[in-house]
Short mmCIF file of C-alpha atoms in Angstrom, two decimals:
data_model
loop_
_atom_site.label_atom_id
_atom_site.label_comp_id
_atom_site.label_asym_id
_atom_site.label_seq_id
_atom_site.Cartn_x
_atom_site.Cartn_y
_atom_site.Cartn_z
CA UNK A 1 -22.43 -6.10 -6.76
CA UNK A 2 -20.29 -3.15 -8.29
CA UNK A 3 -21.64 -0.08 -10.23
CA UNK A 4 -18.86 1.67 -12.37
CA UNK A 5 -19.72 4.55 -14.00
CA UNK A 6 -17.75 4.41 -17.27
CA UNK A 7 -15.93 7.90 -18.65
CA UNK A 8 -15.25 8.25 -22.10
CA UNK A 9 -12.01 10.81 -22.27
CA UNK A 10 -10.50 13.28 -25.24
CA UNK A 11 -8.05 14.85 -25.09
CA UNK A 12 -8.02 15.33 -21.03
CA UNK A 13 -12.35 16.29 -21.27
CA UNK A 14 -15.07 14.00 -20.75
CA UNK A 15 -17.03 12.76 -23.75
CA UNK A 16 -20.47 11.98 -24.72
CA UNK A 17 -21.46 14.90 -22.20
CA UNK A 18 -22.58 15.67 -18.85
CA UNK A 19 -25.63 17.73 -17.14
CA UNK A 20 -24.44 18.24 -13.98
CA UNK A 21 -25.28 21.84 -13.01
CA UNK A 22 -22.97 21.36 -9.39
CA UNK A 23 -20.06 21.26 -11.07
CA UNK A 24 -17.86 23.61 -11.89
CA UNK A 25 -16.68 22.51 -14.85
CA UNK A 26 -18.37 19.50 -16.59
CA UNK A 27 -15.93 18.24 -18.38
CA UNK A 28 -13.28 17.68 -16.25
CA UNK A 29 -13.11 13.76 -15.69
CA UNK A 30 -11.21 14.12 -12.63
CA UNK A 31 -14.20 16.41 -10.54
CA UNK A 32 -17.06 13.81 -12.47
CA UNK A 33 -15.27 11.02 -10.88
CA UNK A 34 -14.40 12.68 -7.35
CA UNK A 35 -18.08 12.91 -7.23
CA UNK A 36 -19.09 9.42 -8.48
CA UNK A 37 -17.29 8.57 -5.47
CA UNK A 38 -18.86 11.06 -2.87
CA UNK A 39 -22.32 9.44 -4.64
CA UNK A 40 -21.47 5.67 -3.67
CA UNK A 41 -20.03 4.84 -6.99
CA UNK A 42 -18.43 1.24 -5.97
CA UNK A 43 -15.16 1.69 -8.91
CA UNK A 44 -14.48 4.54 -11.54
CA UNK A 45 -13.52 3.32 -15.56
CA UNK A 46 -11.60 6.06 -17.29
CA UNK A 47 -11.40 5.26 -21.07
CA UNK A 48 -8.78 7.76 -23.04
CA UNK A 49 -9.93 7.91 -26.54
CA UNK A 50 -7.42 10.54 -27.19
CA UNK A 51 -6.79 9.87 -30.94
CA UNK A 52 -2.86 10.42 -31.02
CA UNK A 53 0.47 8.78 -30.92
CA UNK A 54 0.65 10.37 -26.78
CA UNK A 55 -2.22 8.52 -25.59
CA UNK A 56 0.13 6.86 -23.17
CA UNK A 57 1.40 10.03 -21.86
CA UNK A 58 -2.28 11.69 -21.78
CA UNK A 59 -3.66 8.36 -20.27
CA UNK A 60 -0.95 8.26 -17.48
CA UNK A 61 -1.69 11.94 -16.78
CA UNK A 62 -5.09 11.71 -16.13
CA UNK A 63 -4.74 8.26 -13.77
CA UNK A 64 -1.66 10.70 -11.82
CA UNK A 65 -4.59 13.60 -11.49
CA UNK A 66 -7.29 10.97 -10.33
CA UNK A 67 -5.12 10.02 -7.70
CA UNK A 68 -5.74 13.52 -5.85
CA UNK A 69 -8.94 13.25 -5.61
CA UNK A 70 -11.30 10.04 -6.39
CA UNK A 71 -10.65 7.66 -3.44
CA UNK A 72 -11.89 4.99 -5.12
CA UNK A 73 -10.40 1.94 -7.06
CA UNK A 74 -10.27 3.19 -10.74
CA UNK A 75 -9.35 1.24 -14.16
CA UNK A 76 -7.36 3.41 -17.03
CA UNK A 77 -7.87 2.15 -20.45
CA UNK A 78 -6.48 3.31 -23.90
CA UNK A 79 -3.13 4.05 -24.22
CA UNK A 80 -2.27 0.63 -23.31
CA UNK A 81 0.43 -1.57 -25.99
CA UNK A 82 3.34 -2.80 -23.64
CA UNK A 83 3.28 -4.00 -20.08
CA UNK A 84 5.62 -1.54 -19.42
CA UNK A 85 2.60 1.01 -20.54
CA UNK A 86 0.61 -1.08 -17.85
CA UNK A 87 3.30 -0.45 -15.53
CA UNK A 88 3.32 3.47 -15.92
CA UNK A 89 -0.58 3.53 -15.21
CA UNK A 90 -0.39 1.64 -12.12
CA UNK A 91 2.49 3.41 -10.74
CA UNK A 92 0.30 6.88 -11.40
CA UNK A 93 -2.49 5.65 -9.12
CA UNK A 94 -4.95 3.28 -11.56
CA UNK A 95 -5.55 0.14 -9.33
CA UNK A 96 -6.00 -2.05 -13.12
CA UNK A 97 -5.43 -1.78 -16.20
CA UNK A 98 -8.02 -2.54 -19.00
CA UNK A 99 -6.34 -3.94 -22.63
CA UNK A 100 -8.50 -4.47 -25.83
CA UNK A 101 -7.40 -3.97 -29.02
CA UNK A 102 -3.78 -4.39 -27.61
CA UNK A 103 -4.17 -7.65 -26.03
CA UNK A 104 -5.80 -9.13 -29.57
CA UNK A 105 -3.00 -7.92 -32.06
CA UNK A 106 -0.93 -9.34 -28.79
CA UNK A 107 -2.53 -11.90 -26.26
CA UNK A 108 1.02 -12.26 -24.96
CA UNK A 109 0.26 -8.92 -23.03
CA UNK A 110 -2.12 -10.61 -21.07
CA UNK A 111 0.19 -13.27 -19.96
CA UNK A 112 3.03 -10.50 -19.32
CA UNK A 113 1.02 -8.13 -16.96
CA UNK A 114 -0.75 -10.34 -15.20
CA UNK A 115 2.63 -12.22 -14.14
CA UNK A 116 4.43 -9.10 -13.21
CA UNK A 117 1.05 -7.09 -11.40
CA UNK A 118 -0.90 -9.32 -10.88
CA UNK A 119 -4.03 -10.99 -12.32
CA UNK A 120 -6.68 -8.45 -10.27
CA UNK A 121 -4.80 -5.71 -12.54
CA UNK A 122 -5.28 -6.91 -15.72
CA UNK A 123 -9.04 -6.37 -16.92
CA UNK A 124 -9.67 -7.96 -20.52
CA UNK A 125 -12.27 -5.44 -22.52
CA UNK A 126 -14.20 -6.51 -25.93
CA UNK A 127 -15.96 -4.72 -28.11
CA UNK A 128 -18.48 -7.75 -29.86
CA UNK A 129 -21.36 -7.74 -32.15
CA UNK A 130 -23.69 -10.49 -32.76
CA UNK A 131 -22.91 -12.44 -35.79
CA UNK A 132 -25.09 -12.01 -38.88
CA UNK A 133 -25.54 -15.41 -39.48
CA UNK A 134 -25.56 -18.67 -36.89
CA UNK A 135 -25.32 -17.87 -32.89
CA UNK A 136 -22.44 -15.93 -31.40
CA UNK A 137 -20.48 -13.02 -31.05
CA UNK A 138 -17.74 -11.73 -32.85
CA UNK A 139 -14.80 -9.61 -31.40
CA UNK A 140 -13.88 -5.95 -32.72
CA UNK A 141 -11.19 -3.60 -33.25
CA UNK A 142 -10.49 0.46 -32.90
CA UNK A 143 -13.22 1.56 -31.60
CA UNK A 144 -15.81 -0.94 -33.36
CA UNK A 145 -14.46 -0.06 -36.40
CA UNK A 146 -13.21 -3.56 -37.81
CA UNK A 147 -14.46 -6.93 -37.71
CA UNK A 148 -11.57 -9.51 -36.66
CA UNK A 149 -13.80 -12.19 -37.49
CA UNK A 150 -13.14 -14.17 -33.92
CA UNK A 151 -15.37 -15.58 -31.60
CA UNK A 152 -15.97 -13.61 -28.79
CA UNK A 153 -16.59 -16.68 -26.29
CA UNK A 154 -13.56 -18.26 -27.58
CA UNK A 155 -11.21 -15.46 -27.38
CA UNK A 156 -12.55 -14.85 -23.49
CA UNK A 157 -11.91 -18.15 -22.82
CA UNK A 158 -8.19 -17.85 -24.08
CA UNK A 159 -7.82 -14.41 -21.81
CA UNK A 160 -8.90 -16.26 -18.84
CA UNK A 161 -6.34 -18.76 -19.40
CA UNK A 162 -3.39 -16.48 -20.30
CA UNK A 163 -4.59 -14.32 -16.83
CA UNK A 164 -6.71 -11.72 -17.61
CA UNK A 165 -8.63 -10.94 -13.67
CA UNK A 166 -11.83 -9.19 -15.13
CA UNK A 167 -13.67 -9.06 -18.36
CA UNK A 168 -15.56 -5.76 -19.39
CA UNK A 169 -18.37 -6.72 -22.05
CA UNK A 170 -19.61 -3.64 -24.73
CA UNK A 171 -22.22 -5.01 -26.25
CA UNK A 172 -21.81 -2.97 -29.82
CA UNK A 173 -25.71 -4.16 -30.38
CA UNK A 174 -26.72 -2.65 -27.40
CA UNK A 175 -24.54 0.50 -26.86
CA UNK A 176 -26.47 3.57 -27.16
CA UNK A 177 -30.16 2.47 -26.82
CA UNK A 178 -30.93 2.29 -23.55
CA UNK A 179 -32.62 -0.66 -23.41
CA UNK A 180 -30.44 -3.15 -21.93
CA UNK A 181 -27.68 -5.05 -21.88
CA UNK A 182 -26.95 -7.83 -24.19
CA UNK A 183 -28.24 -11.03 -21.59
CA UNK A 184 -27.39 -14.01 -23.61
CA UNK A 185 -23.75 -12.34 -24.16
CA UNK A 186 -23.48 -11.67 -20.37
CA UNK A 187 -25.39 -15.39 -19.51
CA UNK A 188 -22.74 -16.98 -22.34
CA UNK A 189 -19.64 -15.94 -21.11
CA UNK A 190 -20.32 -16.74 -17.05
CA UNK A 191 -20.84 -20.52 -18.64
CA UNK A 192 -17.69 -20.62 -20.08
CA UNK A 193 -15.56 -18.71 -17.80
CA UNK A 194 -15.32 -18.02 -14.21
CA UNK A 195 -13.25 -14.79 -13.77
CA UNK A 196 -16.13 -11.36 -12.78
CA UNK A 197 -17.99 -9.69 -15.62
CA UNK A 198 -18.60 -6.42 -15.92
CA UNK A 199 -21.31 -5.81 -18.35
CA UNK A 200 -21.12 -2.95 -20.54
CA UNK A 201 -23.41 -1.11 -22.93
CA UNK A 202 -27.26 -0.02 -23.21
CA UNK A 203 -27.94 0.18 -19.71
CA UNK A 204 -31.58 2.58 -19.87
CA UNK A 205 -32.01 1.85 -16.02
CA UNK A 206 -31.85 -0.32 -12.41
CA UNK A 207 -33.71 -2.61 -14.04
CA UNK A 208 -31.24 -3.50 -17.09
CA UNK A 209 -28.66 -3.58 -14.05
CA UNK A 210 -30.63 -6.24 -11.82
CA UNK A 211 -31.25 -8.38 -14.83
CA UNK A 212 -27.80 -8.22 -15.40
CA UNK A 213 -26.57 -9.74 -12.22
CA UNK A 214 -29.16 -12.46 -12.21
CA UNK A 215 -27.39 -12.91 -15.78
CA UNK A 216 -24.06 -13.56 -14.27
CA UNK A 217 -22.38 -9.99 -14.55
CA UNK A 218 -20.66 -9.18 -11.28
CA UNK A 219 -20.98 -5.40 -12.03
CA UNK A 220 -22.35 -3.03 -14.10
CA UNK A 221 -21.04 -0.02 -15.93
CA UNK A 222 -22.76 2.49 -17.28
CA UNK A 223 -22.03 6.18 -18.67
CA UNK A 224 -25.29 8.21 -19.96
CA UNK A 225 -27.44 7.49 -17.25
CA UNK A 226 -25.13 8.87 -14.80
CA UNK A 227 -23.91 11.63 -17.07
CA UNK A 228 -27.48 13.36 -17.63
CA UNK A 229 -28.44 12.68 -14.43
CA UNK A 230 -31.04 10.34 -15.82
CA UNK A 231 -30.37 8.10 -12.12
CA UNK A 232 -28.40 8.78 -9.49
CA UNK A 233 -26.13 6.06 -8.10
CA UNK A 234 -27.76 5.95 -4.61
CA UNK A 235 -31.22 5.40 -6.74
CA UNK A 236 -29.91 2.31 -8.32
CA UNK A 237 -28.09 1.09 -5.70
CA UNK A 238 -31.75 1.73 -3.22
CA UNK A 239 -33.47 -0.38 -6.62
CA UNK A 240 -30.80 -3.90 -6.37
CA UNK A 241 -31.24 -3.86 -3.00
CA UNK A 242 -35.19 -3.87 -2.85
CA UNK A 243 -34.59 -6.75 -5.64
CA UNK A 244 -32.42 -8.63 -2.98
CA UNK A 245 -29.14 -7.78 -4.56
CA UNK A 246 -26.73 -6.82 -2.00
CA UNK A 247 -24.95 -3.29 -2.74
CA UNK A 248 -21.75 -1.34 -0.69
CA UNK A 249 -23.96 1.03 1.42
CA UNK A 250 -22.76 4.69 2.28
CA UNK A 251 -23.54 7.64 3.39
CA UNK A 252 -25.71 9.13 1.03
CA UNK A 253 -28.07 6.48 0.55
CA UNK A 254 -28.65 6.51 4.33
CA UNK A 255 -29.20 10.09 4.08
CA UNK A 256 -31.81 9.76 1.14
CA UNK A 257 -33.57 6.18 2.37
CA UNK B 1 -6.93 23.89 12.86
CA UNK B 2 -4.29 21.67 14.61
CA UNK B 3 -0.75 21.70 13.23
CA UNK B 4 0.32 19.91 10.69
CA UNK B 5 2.35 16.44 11.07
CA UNK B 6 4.58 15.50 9.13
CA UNK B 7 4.01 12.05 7.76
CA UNK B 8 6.99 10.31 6.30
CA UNK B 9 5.60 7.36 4.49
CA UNK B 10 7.89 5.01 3.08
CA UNK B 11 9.05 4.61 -0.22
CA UNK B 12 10.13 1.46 -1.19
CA UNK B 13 8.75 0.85 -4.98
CA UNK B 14 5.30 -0.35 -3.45
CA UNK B 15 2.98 0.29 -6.47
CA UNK B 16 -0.14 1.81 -4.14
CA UNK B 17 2.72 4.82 -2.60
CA UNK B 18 0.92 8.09 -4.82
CA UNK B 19 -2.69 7.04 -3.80
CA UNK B 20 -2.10 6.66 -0.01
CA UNK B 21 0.09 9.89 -0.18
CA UNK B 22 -2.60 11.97 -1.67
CA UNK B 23 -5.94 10.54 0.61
CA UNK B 24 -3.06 11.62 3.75
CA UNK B 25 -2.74 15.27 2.05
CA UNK B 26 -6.15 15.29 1.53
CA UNK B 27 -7.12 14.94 4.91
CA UNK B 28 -4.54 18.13 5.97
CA UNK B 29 -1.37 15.54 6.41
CA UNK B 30 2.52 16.87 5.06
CA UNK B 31 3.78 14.34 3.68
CA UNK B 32 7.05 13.37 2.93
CA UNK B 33 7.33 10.22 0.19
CA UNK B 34 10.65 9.23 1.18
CA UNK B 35 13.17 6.00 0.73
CA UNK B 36 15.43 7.10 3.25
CA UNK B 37 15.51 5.59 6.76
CA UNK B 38 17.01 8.76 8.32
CA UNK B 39 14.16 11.00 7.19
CA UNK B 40 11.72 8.62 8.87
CA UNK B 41 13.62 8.66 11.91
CA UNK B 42 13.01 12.82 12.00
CA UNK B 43 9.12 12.64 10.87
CA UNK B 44 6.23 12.74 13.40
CA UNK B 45 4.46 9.92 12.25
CA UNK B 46 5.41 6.77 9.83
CA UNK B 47 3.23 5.13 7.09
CA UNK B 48 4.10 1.92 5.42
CA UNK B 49 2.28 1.53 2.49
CA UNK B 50 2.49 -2.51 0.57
CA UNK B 51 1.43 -4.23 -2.03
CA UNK B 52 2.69 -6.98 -3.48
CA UNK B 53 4.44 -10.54 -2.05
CA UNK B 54 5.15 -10.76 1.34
CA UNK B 55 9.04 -11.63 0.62
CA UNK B 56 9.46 -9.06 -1.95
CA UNK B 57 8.12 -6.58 0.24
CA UNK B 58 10.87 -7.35 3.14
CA UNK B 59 13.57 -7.67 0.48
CA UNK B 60 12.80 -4.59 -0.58
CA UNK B 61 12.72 -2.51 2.72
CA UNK B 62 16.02 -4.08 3.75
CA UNK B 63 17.45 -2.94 1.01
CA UNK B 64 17.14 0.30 2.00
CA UNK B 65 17.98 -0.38 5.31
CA UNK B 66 14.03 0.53 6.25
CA UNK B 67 13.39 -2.79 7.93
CA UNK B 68 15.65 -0.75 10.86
CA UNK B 69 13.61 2.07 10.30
CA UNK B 70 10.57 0.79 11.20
CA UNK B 71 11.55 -1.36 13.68
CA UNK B 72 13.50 2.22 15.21
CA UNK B 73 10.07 3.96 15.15
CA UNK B 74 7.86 1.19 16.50
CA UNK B 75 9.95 1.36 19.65
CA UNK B 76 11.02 4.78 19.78
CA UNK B 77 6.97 5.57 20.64
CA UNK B 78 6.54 6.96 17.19
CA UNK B 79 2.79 6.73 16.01
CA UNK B 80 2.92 4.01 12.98
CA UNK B 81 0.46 2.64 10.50
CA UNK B 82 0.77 0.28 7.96
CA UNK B 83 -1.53 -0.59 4.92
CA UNK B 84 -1.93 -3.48 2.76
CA UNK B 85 0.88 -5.87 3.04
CA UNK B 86 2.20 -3.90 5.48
CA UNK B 87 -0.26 -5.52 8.04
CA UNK B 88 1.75 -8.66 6.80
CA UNK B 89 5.00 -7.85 7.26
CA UNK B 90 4.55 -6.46 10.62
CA UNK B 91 4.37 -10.52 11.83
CA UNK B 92 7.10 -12.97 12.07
CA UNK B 93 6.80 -14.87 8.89
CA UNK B 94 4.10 -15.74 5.87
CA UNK B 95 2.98 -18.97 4.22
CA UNK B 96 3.36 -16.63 0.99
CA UNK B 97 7.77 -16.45 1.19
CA UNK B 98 8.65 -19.81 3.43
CA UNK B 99 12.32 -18.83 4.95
CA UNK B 100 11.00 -14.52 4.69
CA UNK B 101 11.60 -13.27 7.97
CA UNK B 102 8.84 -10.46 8.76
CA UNK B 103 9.78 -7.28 10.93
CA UNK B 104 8.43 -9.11 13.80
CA UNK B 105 6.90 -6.17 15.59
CA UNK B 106 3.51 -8.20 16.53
CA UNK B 107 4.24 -12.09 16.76
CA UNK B 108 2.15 -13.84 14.82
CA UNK B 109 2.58 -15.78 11.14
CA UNK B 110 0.33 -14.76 7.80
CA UNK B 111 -1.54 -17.59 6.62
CA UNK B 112 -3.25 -18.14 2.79
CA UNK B 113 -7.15 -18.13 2.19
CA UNK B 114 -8.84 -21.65 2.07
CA UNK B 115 -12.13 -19.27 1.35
CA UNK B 116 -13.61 -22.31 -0.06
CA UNK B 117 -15.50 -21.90 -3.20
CA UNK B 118 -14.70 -18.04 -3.06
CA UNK B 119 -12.25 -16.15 -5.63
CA UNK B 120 -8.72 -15.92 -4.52
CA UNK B 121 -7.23 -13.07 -4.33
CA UNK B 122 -10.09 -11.56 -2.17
CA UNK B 123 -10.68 -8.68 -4.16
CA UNK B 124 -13.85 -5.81 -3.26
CA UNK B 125 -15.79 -4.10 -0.80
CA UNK B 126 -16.51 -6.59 2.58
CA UNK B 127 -17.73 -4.98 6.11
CA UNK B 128 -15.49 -4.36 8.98
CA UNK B 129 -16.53 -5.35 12.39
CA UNK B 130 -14.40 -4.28 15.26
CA UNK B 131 -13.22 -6.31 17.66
CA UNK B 132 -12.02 -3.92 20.42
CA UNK B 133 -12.50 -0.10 20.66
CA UNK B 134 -9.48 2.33 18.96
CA UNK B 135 -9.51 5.63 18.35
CA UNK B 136 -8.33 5.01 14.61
CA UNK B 137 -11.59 2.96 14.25
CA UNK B 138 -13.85 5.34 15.64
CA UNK B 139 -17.13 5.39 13.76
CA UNK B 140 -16.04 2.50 11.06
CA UNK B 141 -17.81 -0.32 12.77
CA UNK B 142 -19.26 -1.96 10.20
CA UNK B 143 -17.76 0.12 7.69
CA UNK B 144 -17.00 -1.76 4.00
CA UNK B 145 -13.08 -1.30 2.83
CA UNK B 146 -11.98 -2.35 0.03
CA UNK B 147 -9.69 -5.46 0.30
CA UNK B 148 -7.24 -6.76 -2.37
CA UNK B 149 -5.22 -9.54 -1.05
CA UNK B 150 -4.66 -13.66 -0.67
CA UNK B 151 -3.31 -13.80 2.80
CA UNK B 152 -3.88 -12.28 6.23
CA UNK B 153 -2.15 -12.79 10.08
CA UNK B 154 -3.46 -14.56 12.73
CA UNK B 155 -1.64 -12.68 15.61
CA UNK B 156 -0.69 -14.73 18.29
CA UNK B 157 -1.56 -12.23 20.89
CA UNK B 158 -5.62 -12.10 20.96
CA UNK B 159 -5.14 -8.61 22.30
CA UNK B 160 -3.30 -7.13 19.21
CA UNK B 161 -6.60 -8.36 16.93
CA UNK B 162 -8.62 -4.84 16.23
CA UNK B 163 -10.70 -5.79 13.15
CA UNK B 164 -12.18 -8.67 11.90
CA UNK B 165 -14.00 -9.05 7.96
CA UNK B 166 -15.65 -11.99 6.78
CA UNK B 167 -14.72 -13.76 3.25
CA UNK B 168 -14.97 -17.65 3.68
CA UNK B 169 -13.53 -17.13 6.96
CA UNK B 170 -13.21 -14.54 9.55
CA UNK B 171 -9.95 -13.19 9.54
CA UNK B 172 -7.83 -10.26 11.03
CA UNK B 173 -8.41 -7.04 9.01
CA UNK B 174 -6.76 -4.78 11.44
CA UNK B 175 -3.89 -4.91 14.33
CA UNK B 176 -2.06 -3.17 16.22
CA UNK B 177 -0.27 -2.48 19.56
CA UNK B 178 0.49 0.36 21.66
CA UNK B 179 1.43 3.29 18.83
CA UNK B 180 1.35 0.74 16.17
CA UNK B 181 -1.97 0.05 13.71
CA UNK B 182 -2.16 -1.71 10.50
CA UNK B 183 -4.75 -2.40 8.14
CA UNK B 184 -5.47 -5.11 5.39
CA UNK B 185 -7.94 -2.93 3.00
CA UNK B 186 -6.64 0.11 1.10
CA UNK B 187 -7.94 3.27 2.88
CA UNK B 188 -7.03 5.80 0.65
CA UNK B 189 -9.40 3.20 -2.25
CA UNK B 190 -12.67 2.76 0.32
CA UNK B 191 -14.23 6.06 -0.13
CA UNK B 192 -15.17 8.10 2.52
CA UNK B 193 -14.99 5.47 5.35
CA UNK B 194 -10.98 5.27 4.27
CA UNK B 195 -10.44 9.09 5.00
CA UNK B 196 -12.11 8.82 7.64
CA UNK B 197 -9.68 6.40 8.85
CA UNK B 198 -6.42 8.37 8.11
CA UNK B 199 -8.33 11.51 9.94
CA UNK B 200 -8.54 9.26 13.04
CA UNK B 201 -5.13 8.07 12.77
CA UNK B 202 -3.77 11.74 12.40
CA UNK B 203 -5.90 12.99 15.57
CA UNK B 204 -4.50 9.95 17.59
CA UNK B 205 -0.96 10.72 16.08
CA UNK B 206 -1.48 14.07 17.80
CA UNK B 207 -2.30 12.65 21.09
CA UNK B 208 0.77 10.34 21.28
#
């Protein structure tokens, strides 16, 4: 069982905020992360939201900067069109590569970089919403910001086959509130496919994270709670495994338990 | 503070090269990223960093004339690890490139996962368990690494098997022989336990 803390980044500074008051500047995504990892964090997710033409180049800068000091396996999204983009982000340090919008207007990028990386370094992302009428999901574009219209579970079922090695899930319904993931979504998709989920959006707590699991997510990411300081990772990771959910164990939770 | 080695490791278009550079300068190494055989033949210490195919990877070194290289420093005394699919390559040959001949500096042959119902590639965090005392283990007994991979040696030498890890099967996750070691997980991706690990090497590299 993973926990990825998730970091939303503009122009080269975290987003949605931080309250860390050890740090020396809080808005560096680099330092966050370098201490995610000294805190147990099991993965790192850096998502450049940079809204400009360079988001490649900004993208790629921030996975070469990572690689100095979070030693830790660590996904780069945004920024991503080509697999040659995918290529430039690997060779700077990011162990996968996460594709959303990208891979829809394109599913042959899916196909392309998981034939010349590797399947483990192509991570599928979706932004879905429930429908507003009948059951299902349906998939989203920049940012939330258009409806495509397709099926979620269908369109995860056609990344699996064209290669995609991990799916991250944002729940759109649940982003934001706290007060859990989207279960059927995450309980859904493990039915249908078989490559890990990481579920995504409205985490409040441990508690959303163990009822993930038991949903069928393989990991968990989560940004606020971690940013404010709400939990710490060793707290969640102390709350799975009293559940029975087996964690990565270090140093600082044997030090606080 | 001891003196600083300098640590050639090898260039060779191996995607994971920045990353195992930077957890070596973070633990006080100098490192030289270099695709030139001489250069490793006048550095203190040699790292072979891998990922990919097992074939690719040799193709790859011999282009450059490193597969000499290596073979140079093994013998030569020189202290020598290698990561990833470097632990591979070290062995004769692989089930992963039939006909690929390996450096051959541990006999032995690299076999695929039959992990059963388990994902292949083996891909996370999974506990190491030592099976003899080295000074590049010390303190990582039962350690988790982080593993990416579908393939591992079975050295045909009982005394060259360090580490074991468990996924479906028990399998080698470290070797090594007089100045040689080599790993299966990614150090410089597991955390604290992986720098760790290059701080041991560089203290044994300093007693060699």
């Amino acid at each position: 069982m993973r926990i990825i803390p998730c970091l939303d980044v503009d122009g080269g500074r975290v987003v949605k905020g931080t309250n860390f008051k050890n740090l020396r500047d809080a808005g560096d995504p680099v330092e966050l992360a370098a201490l995610y990892d000294r805190e147990g964090a099991d993965e790192i997710v850096f998502y450049d939201i940079t809204a400009s033409h360079e988001r490649r180049e900004t993208a790629s800068a921030l996975a070469r900067a990572a690689a100095e000091e979070v030693f830790v396996p660590y996904t780069i999204g945004g920024g991503v069109r080509t697999a040659d983009d995918m290529r430039a982000m690997l060779r700077a340090g990011a162990d996968k590569v996460s594709v959303n919008s990208a891979a829809v207007r394109d599913p042959g990028l899916i196909d392309a970089g998981a034939e010349r990386f590797g399947a483990q370094c192509v991570v599928l992302s979706v932004d879905v919403k429930r429908k507003e009428e009948g059951p299902g999901w349906e998939v989203y574009l920049n940012g939330g910001r258009l409806n495509t219209g397709m099926d979620a579970i269908g369109w995860l079922v056609e990344g699996e086959r064209r290669g995609a090695g991990e799916f991250v899930l944002n729940s759109m319904d649940a982003d934001g509130t706290e007060s859990g993931y989207d279960l059927d979504l995450i309980s859904s998709v493990a039915e249908k496919t078989s490559v890990p989920i990481v579920a995504s959006g409205g985490a409040g707590g441990p508690e959303h994270m163990i009822s993930a699991v038991r949903a069928g997510a393989g990991a968990v990411l989560a940004a606020s709670i971690f940013h404010f300081g709400e939990y710490s990772i060793a707290q969640v990771k102390e709350e799975m495994e009293r559940s029975g959910i087996p964690v990565r164990r270090t140093e600082a939770e044997v030090q606080s338990g | 503070m001891a003196e600083r080695l300098n640590v050639a490791v090898i260039d060779y278009d191996a995607g994971n090269t920045l990353s195992v550079t930077r957890a070596l300068e973070k633990v006080g190494a100098r490192v030289d990223l270099t695709s030139d055989p001489e250069r490793v033949g006048g550095a203190d210490v040699v790292v072979l960093p891998g990922v990919g195919a097992f074939g690719d990877c040799m193709k790859k070194l011999r282009e450059r004339g490193m597969d000499v290289a290596c073979g140079e420093a093994f013998r030569s005394g020189k202290p020598f690890l290698g990561v990833c699919v470097a632990l591979q390559v070290i062995f004769d040959d692989s089930e992963e490139s039939p006909g690929a001949e390996g450096l051959g500096l541990l006999p032995g042959s690299v076999r695929r996962f039959e992990a059963g119902d388990l994902k292949v590639p083996h891909m996370g965090w999974n506990e190491l368990r030592l099976v003899r005392e080295h000074p590049v283990l010390d303190g990582l007994d039962g350690e988790d690494f982080y593993f990416v991979h579908s393939y591992y040696p079975e050295p045909a030498e009982a005394a060259d098997l360090l580490g074991e890890t468990e996924y479906g099967v028990r399998f080698c996750a470290v070797a090594g022989r007089e100045n040689l070691v080599a790993v299966q997980f990614h150090p410089e991706k597991s955390s604290r336990a992986g720098l760790r690990l290059y701080e041991n090497f560089l203290s044994w590299s300093r007693t060699l």
